[in-house]
XYZ file of C-alpha atoms in Angstrom:
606
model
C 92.567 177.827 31.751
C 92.390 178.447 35.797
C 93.220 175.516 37.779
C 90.871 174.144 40.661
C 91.405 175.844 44.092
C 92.949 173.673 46.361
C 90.486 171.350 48.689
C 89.861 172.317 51.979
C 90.426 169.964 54.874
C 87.057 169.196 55.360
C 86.689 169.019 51.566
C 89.714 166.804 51.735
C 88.023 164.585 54.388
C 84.741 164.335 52.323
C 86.455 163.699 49.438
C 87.727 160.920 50.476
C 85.109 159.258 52.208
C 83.338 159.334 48.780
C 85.968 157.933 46.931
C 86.140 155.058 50.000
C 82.061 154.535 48.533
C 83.595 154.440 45.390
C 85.282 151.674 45.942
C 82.798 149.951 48.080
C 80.288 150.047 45.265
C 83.222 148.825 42.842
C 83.655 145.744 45.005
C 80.262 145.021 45.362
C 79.341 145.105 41.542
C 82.570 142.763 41.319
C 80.876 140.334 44.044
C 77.314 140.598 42.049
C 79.123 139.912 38.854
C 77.556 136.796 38.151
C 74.365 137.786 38.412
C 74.487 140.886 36.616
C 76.194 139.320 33.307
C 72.673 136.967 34.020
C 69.935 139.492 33.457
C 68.559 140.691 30.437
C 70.602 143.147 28.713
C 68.122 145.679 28.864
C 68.075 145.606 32.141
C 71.908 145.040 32.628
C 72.569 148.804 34.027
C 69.715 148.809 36.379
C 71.656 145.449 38.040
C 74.594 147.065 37.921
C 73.091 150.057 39.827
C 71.272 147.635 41.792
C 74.983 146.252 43.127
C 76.118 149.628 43.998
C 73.153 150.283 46.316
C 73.636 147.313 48.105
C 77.284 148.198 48.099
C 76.093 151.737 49.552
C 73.304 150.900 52.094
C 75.803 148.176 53.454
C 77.573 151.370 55.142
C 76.870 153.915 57.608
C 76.711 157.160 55.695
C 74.307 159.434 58.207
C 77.297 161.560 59.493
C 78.933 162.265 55.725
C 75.278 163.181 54.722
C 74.737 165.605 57.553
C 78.591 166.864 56.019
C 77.748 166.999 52.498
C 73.945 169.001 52.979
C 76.073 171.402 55.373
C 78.039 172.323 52.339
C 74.736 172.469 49.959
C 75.233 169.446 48.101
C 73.787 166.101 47.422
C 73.333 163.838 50.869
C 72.938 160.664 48.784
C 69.048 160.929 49.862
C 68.233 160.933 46.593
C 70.475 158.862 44.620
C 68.965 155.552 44.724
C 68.376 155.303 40.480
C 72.028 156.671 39.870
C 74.662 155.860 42.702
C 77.814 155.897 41.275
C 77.227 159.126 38.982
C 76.414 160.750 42.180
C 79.357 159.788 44.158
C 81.408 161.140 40.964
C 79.745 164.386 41.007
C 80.034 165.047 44.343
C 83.812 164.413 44.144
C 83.810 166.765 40.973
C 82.190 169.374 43.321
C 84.504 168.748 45.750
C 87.549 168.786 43.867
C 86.634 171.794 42.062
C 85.922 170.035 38.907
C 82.284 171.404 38.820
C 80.288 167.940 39.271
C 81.875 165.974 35.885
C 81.120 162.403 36.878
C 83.059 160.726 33.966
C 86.081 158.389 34.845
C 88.285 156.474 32.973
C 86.650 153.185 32.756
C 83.238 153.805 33.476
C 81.524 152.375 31.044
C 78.103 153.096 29.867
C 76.731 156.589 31.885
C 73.647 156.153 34.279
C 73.221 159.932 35.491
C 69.399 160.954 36.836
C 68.199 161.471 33.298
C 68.890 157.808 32.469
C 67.931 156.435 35.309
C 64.641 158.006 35.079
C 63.581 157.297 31.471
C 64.837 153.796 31.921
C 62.121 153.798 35.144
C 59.386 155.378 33.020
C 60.008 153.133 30.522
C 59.676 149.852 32.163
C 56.579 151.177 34.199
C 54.692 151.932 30.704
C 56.026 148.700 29.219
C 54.017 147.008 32.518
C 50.757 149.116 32.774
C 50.631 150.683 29.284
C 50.396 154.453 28.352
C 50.729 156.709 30.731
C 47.655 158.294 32.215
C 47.172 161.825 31.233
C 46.782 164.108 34.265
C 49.365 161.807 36.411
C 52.295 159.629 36.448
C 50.963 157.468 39.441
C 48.891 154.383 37.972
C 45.907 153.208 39.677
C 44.666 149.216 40.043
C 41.582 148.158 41.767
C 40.838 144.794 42.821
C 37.841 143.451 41.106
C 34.576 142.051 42.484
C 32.549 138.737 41.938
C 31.903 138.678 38.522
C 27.781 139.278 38.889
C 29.093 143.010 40.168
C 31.351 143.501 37.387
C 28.876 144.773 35.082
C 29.187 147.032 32.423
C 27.967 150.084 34.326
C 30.253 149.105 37.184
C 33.494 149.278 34.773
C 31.979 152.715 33.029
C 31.863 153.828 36.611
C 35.092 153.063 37.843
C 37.097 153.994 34.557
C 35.221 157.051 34.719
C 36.580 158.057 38.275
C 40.176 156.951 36.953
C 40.900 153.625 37.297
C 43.900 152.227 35.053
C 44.377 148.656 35.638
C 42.139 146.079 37.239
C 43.360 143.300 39.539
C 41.955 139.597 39.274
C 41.848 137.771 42.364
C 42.499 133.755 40.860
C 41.984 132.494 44.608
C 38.262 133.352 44.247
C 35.669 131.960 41.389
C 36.269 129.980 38.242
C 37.539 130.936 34.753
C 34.244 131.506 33.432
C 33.581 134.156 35.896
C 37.536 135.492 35.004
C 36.466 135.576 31.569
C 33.032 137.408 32.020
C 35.141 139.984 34.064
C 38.050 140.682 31.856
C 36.035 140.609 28.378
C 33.992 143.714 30.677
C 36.225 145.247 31.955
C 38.661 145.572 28.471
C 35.468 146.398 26.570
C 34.427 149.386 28.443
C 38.098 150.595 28.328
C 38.298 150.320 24.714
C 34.924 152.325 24.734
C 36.684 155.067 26.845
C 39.909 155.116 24.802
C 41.939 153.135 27.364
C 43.925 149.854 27.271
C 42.409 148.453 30.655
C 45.358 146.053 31.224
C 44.208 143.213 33.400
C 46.806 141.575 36.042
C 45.900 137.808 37.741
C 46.783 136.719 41.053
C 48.238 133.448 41.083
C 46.568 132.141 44.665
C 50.225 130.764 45.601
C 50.721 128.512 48.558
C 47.174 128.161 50.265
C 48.398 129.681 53.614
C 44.554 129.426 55.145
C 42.929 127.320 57.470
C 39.825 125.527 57.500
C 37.287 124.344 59.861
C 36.211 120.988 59.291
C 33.256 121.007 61.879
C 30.026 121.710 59.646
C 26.533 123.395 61.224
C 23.239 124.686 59.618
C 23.733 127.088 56.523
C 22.737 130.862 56.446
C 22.878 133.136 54.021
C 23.753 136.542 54.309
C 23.319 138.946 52.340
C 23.989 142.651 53.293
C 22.605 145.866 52.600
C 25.075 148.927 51.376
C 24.662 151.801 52.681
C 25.666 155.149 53.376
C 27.116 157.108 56.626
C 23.304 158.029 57.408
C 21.918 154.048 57.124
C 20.494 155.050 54.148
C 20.297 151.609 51.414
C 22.572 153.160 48.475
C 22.675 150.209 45.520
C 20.276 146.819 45.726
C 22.295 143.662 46.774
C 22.072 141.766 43.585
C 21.797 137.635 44.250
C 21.370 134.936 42.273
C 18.402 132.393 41.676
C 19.177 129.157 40.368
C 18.206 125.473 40.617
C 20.789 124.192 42.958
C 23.062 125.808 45.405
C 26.640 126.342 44.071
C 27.763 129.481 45.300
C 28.150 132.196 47.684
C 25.377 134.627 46.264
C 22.824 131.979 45.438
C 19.333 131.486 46.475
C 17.770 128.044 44.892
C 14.391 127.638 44.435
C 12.581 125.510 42.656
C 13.715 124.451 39.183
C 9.985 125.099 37.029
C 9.932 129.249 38.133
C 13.076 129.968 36.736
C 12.116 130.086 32.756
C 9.208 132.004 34.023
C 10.167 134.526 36.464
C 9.878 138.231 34.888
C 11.508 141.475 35.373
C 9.565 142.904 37.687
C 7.995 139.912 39.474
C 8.652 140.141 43.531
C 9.702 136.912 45.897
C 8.353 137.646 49.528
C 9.228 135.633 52.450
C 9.822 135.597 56.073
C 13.931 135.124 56.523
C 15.558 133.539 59.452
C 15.560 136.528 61.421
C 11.668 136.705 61.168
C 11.700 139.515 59.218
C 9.515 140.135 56.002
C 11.853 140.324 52.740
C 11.111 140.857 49.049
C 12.959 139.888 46.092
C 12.462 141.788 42.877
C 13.397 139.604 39.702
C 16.044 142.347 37.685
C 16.186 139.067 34.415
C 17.527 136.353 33.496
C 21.652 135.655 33.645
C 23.751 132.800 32.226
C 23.645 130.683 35.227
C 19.912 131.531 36.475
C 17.917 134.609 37.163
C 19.005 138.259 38.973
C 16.981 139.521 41.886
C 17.881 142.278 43.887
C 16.728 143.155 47.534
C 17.142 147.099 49.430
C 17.212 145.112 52.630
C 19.159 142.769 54.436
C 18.602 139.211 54.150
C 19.329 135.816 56.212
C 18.493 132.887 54.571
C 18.275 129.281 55.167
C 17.012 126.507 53.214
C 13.288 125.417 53.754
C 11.659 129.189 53.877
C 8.564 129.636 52.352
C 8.463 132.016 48.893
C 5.690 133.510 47.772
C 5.599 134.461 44.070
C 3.597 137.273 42.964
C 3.297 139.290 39.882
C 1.650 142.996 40.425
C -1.674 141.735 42.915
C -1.662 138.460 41.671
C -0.188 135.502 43.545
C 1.416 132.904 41.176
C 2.755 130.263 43.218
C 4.261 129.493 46.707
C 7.721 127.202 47.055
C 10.612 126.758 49.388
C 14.057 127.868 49.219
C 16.219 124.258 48.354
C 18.684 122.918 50.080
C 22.368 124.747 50.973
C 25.367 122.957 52.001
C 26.489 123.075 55.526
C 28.975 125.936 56.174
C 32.053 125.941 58.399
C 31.521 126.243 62.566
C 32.696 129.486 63.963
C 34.841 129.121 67.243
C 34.714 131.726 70.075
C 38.752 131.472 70.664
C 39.973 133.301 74.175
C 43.522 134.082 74.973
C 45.111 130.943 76.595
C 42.796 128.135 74.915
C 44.660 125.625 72.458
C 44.188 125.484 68.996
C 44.894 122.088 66.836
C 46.616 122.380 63.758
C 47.000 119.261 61.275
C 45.769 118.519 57.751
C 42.796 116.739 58.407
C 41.148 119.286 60.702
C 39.824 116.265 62.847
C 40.893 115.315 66.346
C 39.691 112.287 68.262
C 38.290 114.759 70.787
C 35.620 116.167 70.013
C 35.175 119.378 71.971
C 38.946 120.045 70.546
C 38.677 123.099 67.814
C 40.911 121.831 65.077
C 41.827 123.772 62.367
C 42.597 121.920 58.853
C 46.038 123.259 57.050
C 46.159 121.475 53.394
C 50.186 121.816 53.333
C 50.934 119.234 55.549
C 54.537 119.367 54.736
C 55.030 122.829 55.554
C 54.027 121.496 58.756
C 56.742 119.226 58.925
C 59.101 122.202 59.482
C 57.225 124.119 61.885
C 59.232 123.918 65.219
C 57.789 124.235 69.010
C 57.723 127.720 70.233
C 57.651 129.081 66.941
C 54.803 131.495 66.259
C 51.341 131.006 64.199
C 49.432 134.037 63.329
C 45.593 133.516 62.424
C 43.436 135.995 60.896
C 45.476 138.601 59.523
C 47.790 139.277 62.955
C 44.170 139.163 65.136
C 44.973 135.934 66.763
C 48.828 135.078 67.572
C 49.567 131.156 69.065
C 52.818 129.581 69.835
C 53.699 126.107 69.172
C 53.570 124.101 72.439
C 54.270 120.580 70.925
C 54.182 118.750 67.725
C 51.897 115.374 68.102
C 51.047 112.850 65.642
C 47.653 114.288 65.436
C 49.620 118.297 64.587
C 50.686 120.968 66.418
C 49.127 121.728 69.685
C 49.191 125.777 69.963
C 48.497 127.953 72.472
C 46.681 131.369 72.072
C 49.077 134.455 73.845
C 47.580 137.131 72.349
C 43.981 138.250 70.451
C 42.498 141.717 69.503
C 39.787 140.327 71.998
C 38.953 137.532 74.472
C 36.939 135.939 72.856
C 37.862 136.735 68.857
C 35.312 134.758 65.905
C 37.536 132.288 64.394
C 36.235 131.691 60.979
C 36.755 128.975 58.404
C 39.212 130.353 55.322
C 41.139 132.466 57.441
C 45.235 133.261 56.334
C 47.714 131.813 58.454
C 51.517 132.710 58.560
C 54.472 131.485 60.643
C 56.645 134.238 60.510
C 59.598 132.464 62.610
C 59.804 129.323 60.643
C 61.781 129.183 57.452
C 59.788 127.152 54.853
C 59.822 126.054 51.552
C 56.746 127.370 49.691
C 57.276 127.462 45.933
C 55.298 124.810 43.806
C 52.494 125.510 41.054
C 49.185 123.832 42.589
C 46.444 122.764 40.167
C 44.793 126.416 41.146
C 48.281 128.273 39.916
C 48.111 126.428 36.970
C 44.783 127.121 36.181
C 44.670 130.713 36.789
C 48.209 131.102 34.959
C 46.195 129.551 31.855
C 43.417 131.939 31.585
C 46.010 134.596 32.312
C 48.171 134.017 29.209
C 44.706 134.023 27.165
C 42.860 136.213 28.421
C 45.022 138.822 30.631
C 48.072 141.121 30.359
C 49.733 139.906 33.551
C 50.208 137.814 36.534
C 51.101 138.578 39.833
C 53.029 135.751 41.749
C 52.080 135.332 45.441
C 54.071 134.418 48.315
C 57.253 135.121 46.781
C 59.970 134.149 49.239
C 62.963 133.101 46.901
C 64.603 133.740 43.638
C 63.593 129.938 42.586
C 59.934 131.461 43.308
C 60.421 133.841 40.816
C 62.204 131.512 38.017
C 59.535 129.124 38.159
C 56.741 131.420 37.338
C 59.306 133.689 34.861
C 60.376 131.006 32.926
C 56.690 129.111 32.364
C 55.853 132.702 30.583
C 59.296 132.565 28.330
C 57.644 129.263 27.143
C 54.566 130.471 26.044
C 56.459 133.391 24.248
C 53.893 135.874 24.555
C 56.036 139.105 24.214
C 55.390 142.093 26.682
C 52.793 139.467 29.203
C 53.906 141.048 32.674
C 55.029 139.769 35.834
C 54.329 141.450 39.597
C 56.142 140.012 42.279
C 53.981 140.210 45.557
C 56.976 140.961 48.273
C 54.536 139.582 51.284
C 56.726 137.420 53.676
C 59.588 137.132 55.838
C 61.753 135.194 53.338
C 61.081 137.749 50.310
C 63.027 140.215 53.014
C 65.633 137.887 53.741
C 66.096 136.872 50.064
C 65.578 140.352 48.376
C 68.883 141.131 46.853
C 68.544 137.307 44.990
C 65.114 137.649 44.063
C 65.407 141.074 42.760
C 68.852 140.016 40.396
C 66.395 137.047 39.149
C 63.643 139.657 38.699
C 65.680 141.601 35.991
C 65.998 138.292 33.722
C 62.158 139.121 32.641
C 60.799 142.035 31.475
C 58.273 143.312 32.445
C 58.121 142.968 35.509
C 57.205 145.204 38.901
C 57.026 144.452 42.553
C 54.342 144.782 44.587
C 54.150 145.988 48.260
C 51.431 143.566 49.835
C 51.273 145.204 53.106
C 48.568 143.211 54.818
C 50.481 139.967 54.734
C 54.050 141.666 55.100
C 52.640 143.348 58.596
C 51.651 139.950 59.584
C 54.893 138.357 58.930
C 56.847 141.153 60.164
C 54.612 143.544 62.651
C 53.305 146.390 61.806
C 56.388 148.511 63.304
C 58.753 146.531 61.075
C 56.011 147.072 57.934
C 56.632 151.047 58.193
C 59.975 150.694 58.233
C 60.025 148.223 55.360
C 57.772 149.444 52.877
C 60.018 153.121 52.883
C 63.024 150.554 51.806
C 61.223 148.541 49.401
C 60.154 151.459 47.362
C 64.128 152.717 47.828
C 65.375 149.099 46.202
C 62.678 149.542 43.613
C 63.896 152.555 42.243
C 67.301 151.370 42.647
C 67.090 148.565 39.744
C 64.613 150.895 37.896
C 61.279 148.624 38.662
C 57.399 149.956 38.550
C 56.232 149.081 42.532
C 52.950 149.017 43.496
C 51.459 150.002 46.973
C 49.042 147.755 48.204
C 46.631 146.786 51.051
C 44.070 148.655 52.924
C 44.620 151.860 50.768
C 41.681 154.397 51.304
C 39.427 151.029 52.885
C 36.947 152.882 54.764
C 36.292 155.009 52.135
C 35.779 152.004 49.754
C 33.755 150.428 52.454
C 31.580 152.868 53.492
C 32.065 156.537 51.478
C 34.372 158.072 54.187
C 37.716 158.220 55.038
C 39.866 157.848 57.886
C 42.614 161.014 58.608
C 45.286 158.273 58.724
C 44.082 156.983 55.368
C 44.374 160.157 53.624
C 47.831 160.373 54.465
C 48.646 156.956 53.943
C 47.175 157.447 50.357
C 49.272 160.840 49.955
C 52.279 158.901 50.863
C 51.590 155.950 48.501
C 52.517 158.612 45.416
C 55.807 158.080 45.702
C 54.881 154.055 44.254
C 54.238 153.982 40.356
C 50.946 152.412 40.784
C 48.571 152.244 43.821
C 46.634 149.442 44.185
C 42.437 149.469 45.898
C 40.756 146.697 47.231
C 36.950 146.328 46.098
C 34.106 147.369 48.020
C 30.686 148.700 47.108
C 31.986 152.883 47.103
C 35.428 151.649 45.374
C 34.490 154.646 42.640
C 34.198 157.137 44.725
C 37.685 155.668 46.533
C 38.928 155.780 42.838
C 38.041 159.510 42.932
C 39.086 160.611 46.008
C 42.687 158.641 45.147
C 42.916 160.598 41.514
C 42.549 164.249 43.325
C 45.210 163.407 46.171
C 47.857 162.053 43.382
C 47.121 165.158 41.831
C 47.713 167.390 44.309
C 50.805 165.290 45.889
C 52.440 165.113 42.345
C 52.791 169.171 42.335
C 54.630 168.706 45.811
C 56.354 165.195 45.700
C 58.272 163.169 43.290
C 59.242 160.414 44.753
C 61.326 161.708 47.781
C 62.233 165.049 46.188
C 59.660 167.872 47.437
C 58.605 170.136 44.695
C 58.269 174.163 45.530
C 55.347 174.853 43.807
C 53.645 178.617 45.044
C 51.498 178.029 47.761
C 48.727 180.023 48.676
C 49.624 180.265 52.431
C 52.782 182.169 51.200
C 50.889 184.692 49.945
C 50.833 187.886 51.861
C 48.262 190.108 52.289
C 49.159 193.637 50.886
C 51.121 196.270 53.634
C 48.457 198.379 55.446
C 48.880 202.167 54.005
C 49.830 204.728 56.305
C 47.649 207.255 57.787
């Protein structure tokens, strides 16, 4: 048996560097100790693993990667699942021991093998089997429950959707249940699961406007790039007003209306509408339109059937909806819970978490609208906060009722379960195979939710944590240790409310790392927000979409919003995870032949 050749100097130097990792790792899974003996033993080597990353991306380690890919091994770029088995087989490399990454002590061995089923298997145990043509899981966000038909879920299982997303800030439990019974039929029809996830609404981090004027309804037309009406906007015809989609007129037609029977009018914008009855639905009776409509209560409807006129009636009465405020850069904004203000020219905006208030300090920013409105704090009065507007997408912006809010510079306390959590988390464990908790931004967050489900003991019910705001960052190393005491569980990357908190030059930066500590404690993320929107929206995509989607592989599960083309964004998803999954896994590029290799045959001589 030949001994090893003796190190080189520069071996010698790399060589130890690693073994200084070594130890850095070592006394970082020593400092995480506690929490690691805490988390379920299943999951006790992915928080061990989870330790040494931290342990790892606590150093500088550009320059010895540079060294180590000079040589033609490992950087580390890849070793986010497996840490310390790397650092042991690069110092087998290096020490002419030909990679063995055993040591005396070790304990149990996480090489890339492990790492990687353990991975797979936690992302199956949260979004069931596999899907057959890709790893990458797909989730769409559902719509109101009068488009979740039937046809709609044979439509969007058909193009390839996996999972479907419930939204429990939005509707009731009835509407839930219509969806989900749907949505799991049609998937059992196709030979799918169809695991359904709810949203717990969290905090309500939105604004109101308190100031009422005249209601209108409107109701769009879908169409395509060409203007061309593609599907009927469906509404609802009932008694009295109680929703968004709801036309009421009067009580006596509704037993009689027929398929077939057409509503005309005159709507708001003095243009002549129709209404063709499609039949009769739980809570009243389906109409459809190919047009636009505006409509406000009082307009004359004229029932006919074929030629014959049947009856004329009004539409009833509609609530009065939130004012809209024209908002220009340097005009001040009043923020309390009431959304009153003895003045009444002042545009006050009602916040129902008056105590997070409380902690909101002057010159600290408020963000309105998604990031399209940004204020600052100018003084905290005992009617609220008096903010100043420094910066809008434009002067003036629309300021509606309902819109989020965020205070990205204040450090507050969300976590409670509201009457709305508690609801939704109800028809979850019933009817659902999951819940996703919003606005996580502590590990107490995540213990409150975690432990409500060990109560109910309903074995493999899954748990998403939404990683959304500026304490979820700050807290992630806690809240990712608590994470592991529950299984299953995932993370999700909600980028929309993470850019807000953050900026969208922080978000790019963030979301890479995210997915990096994902993999690191062996955790199904999914990548969410704005993925393919245009596309969903209106049939075509953006070129910055396309590669945002391509990029979004690399997550276990990508998640869609809805929208009225969300099948053919289901579609278009599907054949880009296809073609990125014979490239990419993960951050290891895949050298598949490619056609622009080819070379055309050498021309013959003469």
């Amino acid at each position: 048996m030949t001994s090893a050749a003796p190190m080189t100097k520069q071996a010698e130097a790399l060589h130890a560097s690693l073994v200084a990792l070594e130890k850095a790792i070592a006394e970082e899974e020593a400092r995480q100790r506690a929490r690691i003996d805490a988390v379920l033993p299943k999951h006790r080597l992915s928080a061990t693993n989870l330790a040494h990353y931290f342990g790892l991306r606590k150093k500088d380690v550009r320059r010895l990667q540079l060294d180590l890919a000079a040589l033609g091994l490992s950087s580390l770029g890849r070793c986010e699942g497996h840490v310390r088995d790397t650092l042991r087989r690069l110092c087998g490399w290096l020490s002419g021991e030909g990679g063995n990454a055993t040591a005396p002590g070790a304990g149990e061995a996480l090489d890339w093998a492990k790492a990687e089923k353990i991975l797979h298997d936690n992302t199956h145990a949260l979004f069931g089997p596999r899907p057959p043509d890709r790893h990458v899981y797909i989730m769409v966000t559902a719509p109101d429950a009068i488009e979740a038909t039937a046809a709609w879920s044979d439509e969007l299982l058909q193009a390839g959707a996996d999972l479907l997303r419930i939204n429990g800030a939005h509707e009731s439990p009835q509407e839930w249940a219509a969806i989900a019974a749907t949505f799991k039929a049609r998937a059992r029809a196709h030979g799918r699961q169809g695991r359904v996830i709810v949203d717990l609404p969290g905090p309500k981090l939105r604004t109101d406007i308190r100031q009422l004027e005249q209601p209108v309804l409107h109701l769009p037309r879908r169409k395509d790039q060409f203007g061309r009406t593609v599907t009927p906007t469906r509404v609802l015809l009932v008694a009295e007003h109680a929703g968004e989609a709801q036309i009421p007129v009067p009580p006596q037609w509704l037993p009689r209306l027929e398929a077939g029977d057409v509503l005309g009018f005159t709507d708001s914008g003095e243009r002549d509408r129709s209404l063709v009855i499609v039949g009769p639905d739980a809570a009243g009776v389906v109409a459809q339109s190919l047009r636009s409509l505006y409509v406000t209560p009082g307009l004359e409807l004229v029932w006919r059937r074929g030629e014959k006129e049947l009856a004329r009636g009004q539409v009833g009465m509609m609530p009065k909806q939130p004012a809209v405020f024209s908002v220009n850069v340097g005009d001040r904004l009043l923020l309390n819970a009431s959304g009153q203000s003895e003045d009444p020219a002042a545009r006050a905006l009602a916040f129902p978490e008056p105590q997070l208030l409380a902690q909101v300090k002057v010159g600290e920013r408020v963000i309105l609208d998604d990031g399209r409105l940004i204020a600052v704090v100018e003084a905290k009065r005992s009617d609220g906060l008096l903010c100043r507007v420094k910066h809008a997408v434009k002067s003036p912006i629309r300021l509606r009722s309902g819109k989020g809010i965020a205070f990205p510079d204040s450090a507050l306390s969300l976590r409670q379960l509201g009457p709305q959590d508690e609801i939704a988390l109800e028809f979850a464990l019933e009817h659902a195979d999951g819940v996703g908790v919003s606005f996580v931004n502590t590990p107490q967050d995540v213990a409150l939710v975690g432990e409500r489900l060990k109560q109910k003991g309903k074995p493999g019910f899954g748990m998403i944590l939404k990683l959304e705001t500026r304490g979820a960052m700050r807290n992630l190393a806690a809240i990712l240790f608590e994470a592991l005491k529950h299984d299953p569980v995932g993370l999700m990357i909600a980028r929309g409310d993470l850019a807000v908190e953050l900026s969208f030059e922080k978000l790019a930066e963030m979301q890479e790392e995210l997915l990096w500590f994902g993999e690191a404690c062996h955790l199904p993320v999914i990548w969410a927000t704005q993925v393919l929107d245009s596309v969903a929206h209106s049939g075509l995509p953006t070129r910055a979409e396309v590669t945002d989607a391509a990029m979004s592989m690399r997550a276990e599960c990508v998640m869609l919003n809805k929208g009225p083309y969300i099948a053919a964004a289901t579609r278009m998803l599907v054949d880009i995870i296809r073609k990125m999954e014979s490239h990419q896994y993960k951050k290891r590029s895949l050298y598949r032949p490619l056609s622009l290799a080819r070379t055309p045959p050498a021309d013959k001589a003469d």
